[in-house]
Amino acid sequence: EAQVTQNPRYLITVTGKKLTVTCSQNMNHEYMSWYRQDPGLGLRQIYYSMNVEVTDKGDVPEGYKVSRKEKRNFPLILESPSPNQTSLYFCASSLPGQGVDEQYFGPGTRLTVT
Amino acid sequence: AQKITQTQPGMFVQEKEAVTLDCTYDTSDQSYGLFWYKQPSSGEMIFLIYQGSYDEQNATEGRYSLNFQKARKSANLVISASQLGDSAMYFCAISGGYQKVTFGTGTKLQVIP
């Protein structure tokens, strides 16, 4: 089954404790992206990747890191999480060779930083 | 820079009626794509429809159509024959030349029986 998976789905952590949210897709998509969703603000792009070893900042990259060592994986790293990073996070990928076309979204990761 | 504006935080529509959700955009790119996504209360993001900036015909997908008016920079979503299952948040989004994606703040649609 074609899908984007994220782990964990729910996470409660404390300020300053490094964490990684994994994202994996099995559709051979070149484009992958991370978003955060906050009430009243819609989805905001954090980072995106056009292909392996190619990443770029979205609108809200501060406090986040990403890497794209393999085509299928695009982990999101919070080196020192803070309460303002409490949010719902989505990973997405899109069809190969077509830039941003229809994006397939993962189920979301709800992160709480206390 | 690119921007999406959705001015309707919430809307109601009677079942079986048509509804239009507004979306205006701003971009300096000549080539761009416009998208609509649906987010039901269960939380997943569902792709609905896509319109390329050079597409001359308005996009349609089943009961969804995108009313694209390039000169007005609008990309309104029209849902025909509303169903109870259409109750959800709807997001408009744009992708520009550098493949960056910007979403609007969304419109919450409620379909009344």
Tab-separated table of C-alpha atoms in Angstrom:
chain	number	residue	atom	x	y	z
A	1	GLU	CA	0.000	0.000	0.000
A	2	ALA	CA	1.308	3.430	-1.006
A	3	GLN	CA	1.742	5.500	2.095
A	4	VAL	CA	3.657	8.030	4.150
A	5	THR	CA	4.374	6.893	7.691
A	6	GLN	CA	5.367	9.000	10.659
A	7	ASN	CA	6.625	7.945	14.049
A	8	PRO	CA	5.786	8.530	16.761
A	9	ARG	CA	2.155	9.561	16.355
A	10	TYR	CA	2.050	11.181	19.782
A	11	LEU	CA	4.908	12.497	21.870
A	12	ILE	CA	5.113	14.390	25.137
A	13	THR	CA	8.563	15.630	26.017
A	14	VAL	CA	10.329	18.231	28.126
A	15	THR	CA	12.089	21.398	27.115
A	16	GLY	CA	15.596	20.804	25.805
A	17	LYS	CA	15.426	17.058	25.269
A	18	LYS	CA	16.446	16.289	21.698
A	19	LEU	CA	13.951	14.350	19.629
A	20	THR	CA	13.504	13.013	16.129
A	21	VAL	CA	10.270	12.440	14.260
A	22	THR	CA	10.721	9.975	11.450
A	23	CYS	CA	9.006	10.115	8.070
A	24	SER	CA	9.147	7.438	5.422
A	25	GLN	CA	7.419	6.999	2.066
A	26	ASN	CA	7.256	3.948	-0.192
A	27	MET	CA	6.271	5.678	-3.433
A	28	ASN	CA	9.720	6.647	-4.724
A	29	HIS	CA	8.770	10.310	-4.406
A	30	GLU	CA	11.491	12.877	-4.897
A	31	TYR	CA	9.819	15.748	-3.075
A	32	MET	CA	9.282	15.543	0.674
A	33	SER	CA	8.238	18.204	3.143
A	34	TRP	CA	7.491	18.911	6.787
A	35	TYR	CA	4.647	21.139	8.010
A	36	ARG	CA	3.361	22.220	11.347
A	37	GLN	CA	-0.301	22.951	11.955
A	38	ASP	CA	-1.442	25.340	14.643
A	39	PRO	CA	-4.997	26.567	15.333
A	40	GLY	CA	-5.847	29.611	13.269
A	41	LEU	CA	-2.570	29.499	11.337
A	42	GLY	CA	-3.186	26.653	8.924
A	43	LEU	CA	-0.200	24.590	7.824
A	44	ARG	CA	3.201	26.195	7.643
A	45	GLN	CA	6.108	24.622	5.816
A	46	ILE	CA	9.183	23.957	7.937
A	47	TYR	CA	11.617	22.348	5.483
A	48	TYR	CA	11.367	20.630	2.164
A	49	SER	CA	13.601	18.437	0.036
A	50	MET	CA	13.672	18.171	-3.721
A	51	ASN	CA	15.815	15.021	-3.662
A	52	VAL	CA	18.534	13.185	-1.736
A	53	GLU	CA	20.985	15.602	-0.096
A	54	VAL	CA	18.916	18.597	-1.283
A	55	THR	CA	16.978	20.436	1.415
A	56	ASP	CA	15.673	23.962	1.749
A	57	LYS	CA	13.988	26.140	4.333
A	58	GLY	CA	10.292	26.720	4.362
A	59	ASP	CA	8.563	29.560	6.173
A	60	VAL	CA	9.260	28.469	9.764
A	61	PRO	CA	12.605	26.588	9.901
A	62	GLU	CA	13.918	28.029	13.183
A	63	GLY	CA	14.515	25.367	15.811
A	64	TYR	CA	14.332	22.459	13.359
A	65	LYS	CA	16.792	20.400	11.352
A	66	VAL	CA	16.257	17.856	8.608
A	67	SER	CA	18.334	15.446	6.589
A	68	ARG	CA	17.711	13.492	3.387
A	69	LYS	CA	20.286	10.737	3.136
A	70	GLU	CA	17.921	8.308	1.436
A	71	LYS	CA	15.064	9.000	-0.928
A	72	ARG	CA	12.448	7.341	1.233
A	73	ASN	CA	13.283	8.966	4.586
A	74	PHE	CA	13.076	12.560	5.759
A	75	PRO	CA	13.463	12.852	9.540
A	76	LEU	CA	12.655	16.032	11.445
A	77	ILE	CA	15.011	16.827	14.301
A	78	LEU	CA	14.338	19.146	17.220
A	79	GLU	CA	17.693	19.563	18.924
A	80	SER	CA	16.386	21.584	21.867
A	81	PRO	CA	12.592	21.600	21.843
A	82	SER	CA	10.728	24.490	23.419
A	83	PRO	CA	7.048	24.856	24.378
A	84	ASN	CA	6.348	26.984	21.292
A	85	GLN	CA	7.103	23.911	19.186
A	86	THR	CA	4.052	22.166	20.619
A	87	SER	CA	2.072	21.468	17.468
A	88	LEU	CA	0.696	18.914	15.032
A	89	TYR	CA	3.361	17.933	12.513
A	90	PHE	CA	2.763	16.512	9.063
A	91	CYS	CA	5.191	14.957	6.648
A	92	ALA	CA	4.257	14.867	2.969
A	93	SER	CA	5.682	13.628	-0.307
A	94	SER	CA	4.806	14.129	-3.940
A	95	LEU	CA	5.099	12.411	-7.288
A	96	PRO	CA	8.553	11.962	-8.783
A	97	GLY	CA	9.892	14.400	-11.320
A	98	GLN	CA	6.999	16.785	-11.097
A	99	GLY	CA	7.987	19.096	-8.296
A	100	VAL	CA	5.103	19.821	-6.030
A	101	ASP	CA	2.109	18.042	-7.429
A	102	GLU	CA	-0.521	16.277	-5.366
A	103	GLN	CA	1.055	15.729	-1.976
A	104	TYR	CA	0.508	12.571	0.031
A	105	PHE	CA	0.397	13.329	3.735
A	106	GLY	CA	1.365	11.200	6.668
A	107	PRO	CA	-1.098	10.766	9.553
A	108	GLY	CA	0.484	13.491	11.661
A	109	THR	CA	2.519	13.594	14.873
A	110	ARG	CA	1.105	15.450	17.827
A	111	LEU	CA	3.976	16.877	19.847
A	112	THR	CA	3.675	18.451	23.276
A	113	VAL	CA	6.699	20.146	24.831
A	114	THR	CA	6.363	20.972	28.538
B	1	ALA	CA	7.230	35.648	-1.520
B	2	GLN	CA	3.853	34.012	-1.905
B	3	LYS	CA	0.696	34.266	0.117
B	4	ILE	CA	-2.711	32.615	0.374
B	5	THR	CA	-5.724	34.352	1.883
B	6	GLN	CA	-8.857	32.509	2.939
B	7	THR	CA	-11.267	35.075	4.334
B	8	GLN	CA	-14.038	32.724	5.463
B	9	PRO	CA	-13.138	31.120	8.809
B	10	GLY	CA	-16.413	29.201	8.822
B	11	MET	CA	-19.316	28.482	6.512
B	12	PHE	CA	-22.594	26.627	6.593
B	13	VAL	CA	-24.321	24.999	3.648
B	14	GLN	CA	-27.528	23.041	3.334
B	15	GLU	CA	-27.168	19.441	2.242
B	16	LYS	CA	-27.462	19.037	-1.572
B	17	GLU	CA	-26.712	22.715	-2.156
B	18	ALA	CA	-23.559	24.035	-3.830
B	19	VAL	CA	-20.997	26.060	-1.886
B	20	THR	CA	-18.032	28.217	-2.863
B	21	LEU	CA	-14.977	28.525	-0.660
B	22	ASP	CA	-12.894	31.594	-1.382
B	23	CYS	CA	-9.149	31.683	-1.938
B	24	THR	CA	-7.014	34.540	-3.167
B	25	TYR	CA	-3.294	34.339	-3.704
B	26	ASP	CA	-0.280	36.475	-4.302
B	27	THR	CA	2.952	35.400	-5.954
B	28	SER	CA	5.732	36.865	-8.053
B	29	ASP	CA	6.253	33.574	-9.908
B	30	GLN	CA	5.014	33.159	-13.474
B	31	SER	CA	4.592	29.413	-13.050
B	32	TYR	CA	2.780	28.111	-9.992
B	33	GLY	CA	0.252	25.561	-8.862
B	34	LEU	CA	-2.840	25.959	-6.740
B	35	PHE	CA	-4.252	23.174	-4.577
B	36	TRP	CA	-7.142	22.438	-2.306
B	37	TYR	CA	-6.986	19.954	0.556
B	38	LYS	CA	-9.666	18.682	2.897
B	39	GLN	CA	-9.063	17.883	6.551
B	40	PRO	CA	-11.916	16.011	8.266
B	41	SER	CA	-12.205	15.949	12.032
B	42	SER	CA	-10.136	12.730	12.026
B	43	GLY	CA	-7.145	14.875	11.061
B	44	GLU	CA	-5.814	13.442	7.808
B	45	MET	CA	-5.057	15.698	4.863
B	46	ILE	CA	-6.827	14.725	1.655
B	47	PHE	CA	-5.897	16.159	-1.739
B	48	LEU	CA	-8.918	17.417	-3.679
B	49	ILE	CA	-7.893	19.335	-6.775
B	50	TYR	CA	-4.996	21.038	-8.575
B	51	GLN	CA	-4.790	23.947	-11.024
B	52	GLY	CA	-1.641	24.969	-12.860
B	53	SER	CA	-1.096	28.622	-13.616
B	54	TYR	CA	-0.929	27.939	-17.351
B	55	ASP	CA	-3.989	25.685	-17.436
B	56	GLU	CA	-6.653	27.409	-19.481
B	57	GLN	CA	-9.497	25.212	-18.336
B	58	ASN	CA	-10.759	25.208	-14.777
B	59	ALA	CA	-9.900	21.963	-13.005
B	60	THR	CA	-12.693	19.581	-12.040
B	61	GLU	CA	-12.671	16.404	-9.976
B	62	GLY	CA	-16.073	14.854	-9.467
B	63	ARG	CA	-18.132	17.247	-7.335
B	64	TYR	CA	-15.184	19.602	-6.900
B	65	SER	CA	-14.288	22.344	-9.321
B	66	LEU	CA	-11.768	25.123	-9.078
B	67	ASN	CA	-12.897	28.524	-10.314
B	68	PHE	CA	-9.560	29.956	-11.443
B	69	GLN	CA	-9.482	33.667	-12.246
B	70	LYS	CA	-5.875	34.539	-12.930
B	71	ALA	CA	-6.324	38.274	-13.351
B	72	ARG	CA	-8.092	38.461	-9.987
B	73	LYS	CA	-5.618	36.025	-8.404
B	74	SER	CA	-8.410	33.872	-7.099
B	75	ALA	CA	-8.808	30.106	-6.965
B	76	ASN	CA	-12.159	29.395	-5.382
B	77	LEU	CA	-13.298	25.854	-4.663
B	78	VAL	CA	-16.835	24.965	-5.650
B	79	ILE	CA	-18.435	21.904	-4.108
B	80	SER	CA	-21.636	20.855	-5.817
B	81	ALA	CA	-24.420	18.844	-4.173
B	82	SER	CA	-22.975	19.049	-0.667
B	83	GLN	CA	-23.014	15.927	1.474
B	84	LEU	CA	-22.760	15.532	5.235
B	85	GLY	CA	-19.330	13.991	4.722
B	86	ASP	CA	-18.119	17.269	3.238
B	87	SER	CA	-18.072	18.819	6.712
B	88	ALA	CA	-14.393	19.514	7.294
B	89	MET	CA	-11.642	22.111	7.181
B	90	TYR	CA	-10.608	23.126	3.687
B	91	PHE	CA	-7.195	24.528	2.880
B	92	CYS	CA	-6.040	26.348	-0.212
B	93	ALA	CA	-2.318	26.215	-1.042
B	94	ILE	CA	0.154	27.480	-3.620
B	95	SER	CA	3.486	26.158	-4.819
B	96	GLY	CA	5.849	28.433	-6.671
B	97	GLY	CA	9.023	28.257	-8.699
B	98	TYR	CA	11.235	27.043	-5.881
B	99	GLN	CA	8.727	24.338	-4.908
B	100	LYS	CA	8.010	26.070	-1.633
B	101	VAL	CA	4.425	25.532	-0.491
B	102	THR	CA	2.236	28.043	1.338
B	103	PHE	CA	-1.135	27.169	2.823
B	104	GLY	CA	-3.977	29.430	3.834
B	105	THR	CA	-5.517	29.450	7.285
B	106	GLY	CA	-8.453	27.332	6.205
B	107	THR	CA	-12.257	27.442	6.087
B	108	LYS	CA	-14.378	25.234	8.299
B	109	LEU	CA	-17.368	24.000	6.335
B	110	GLN	CA	-20.396	22.560	8.066
B	111	VAL	CA	-23.092	20.829	6.051
B	112	ILE	CA	-26.546	21.031	7.592
B	113	PRO	CA	-29.026	18.172	7.028
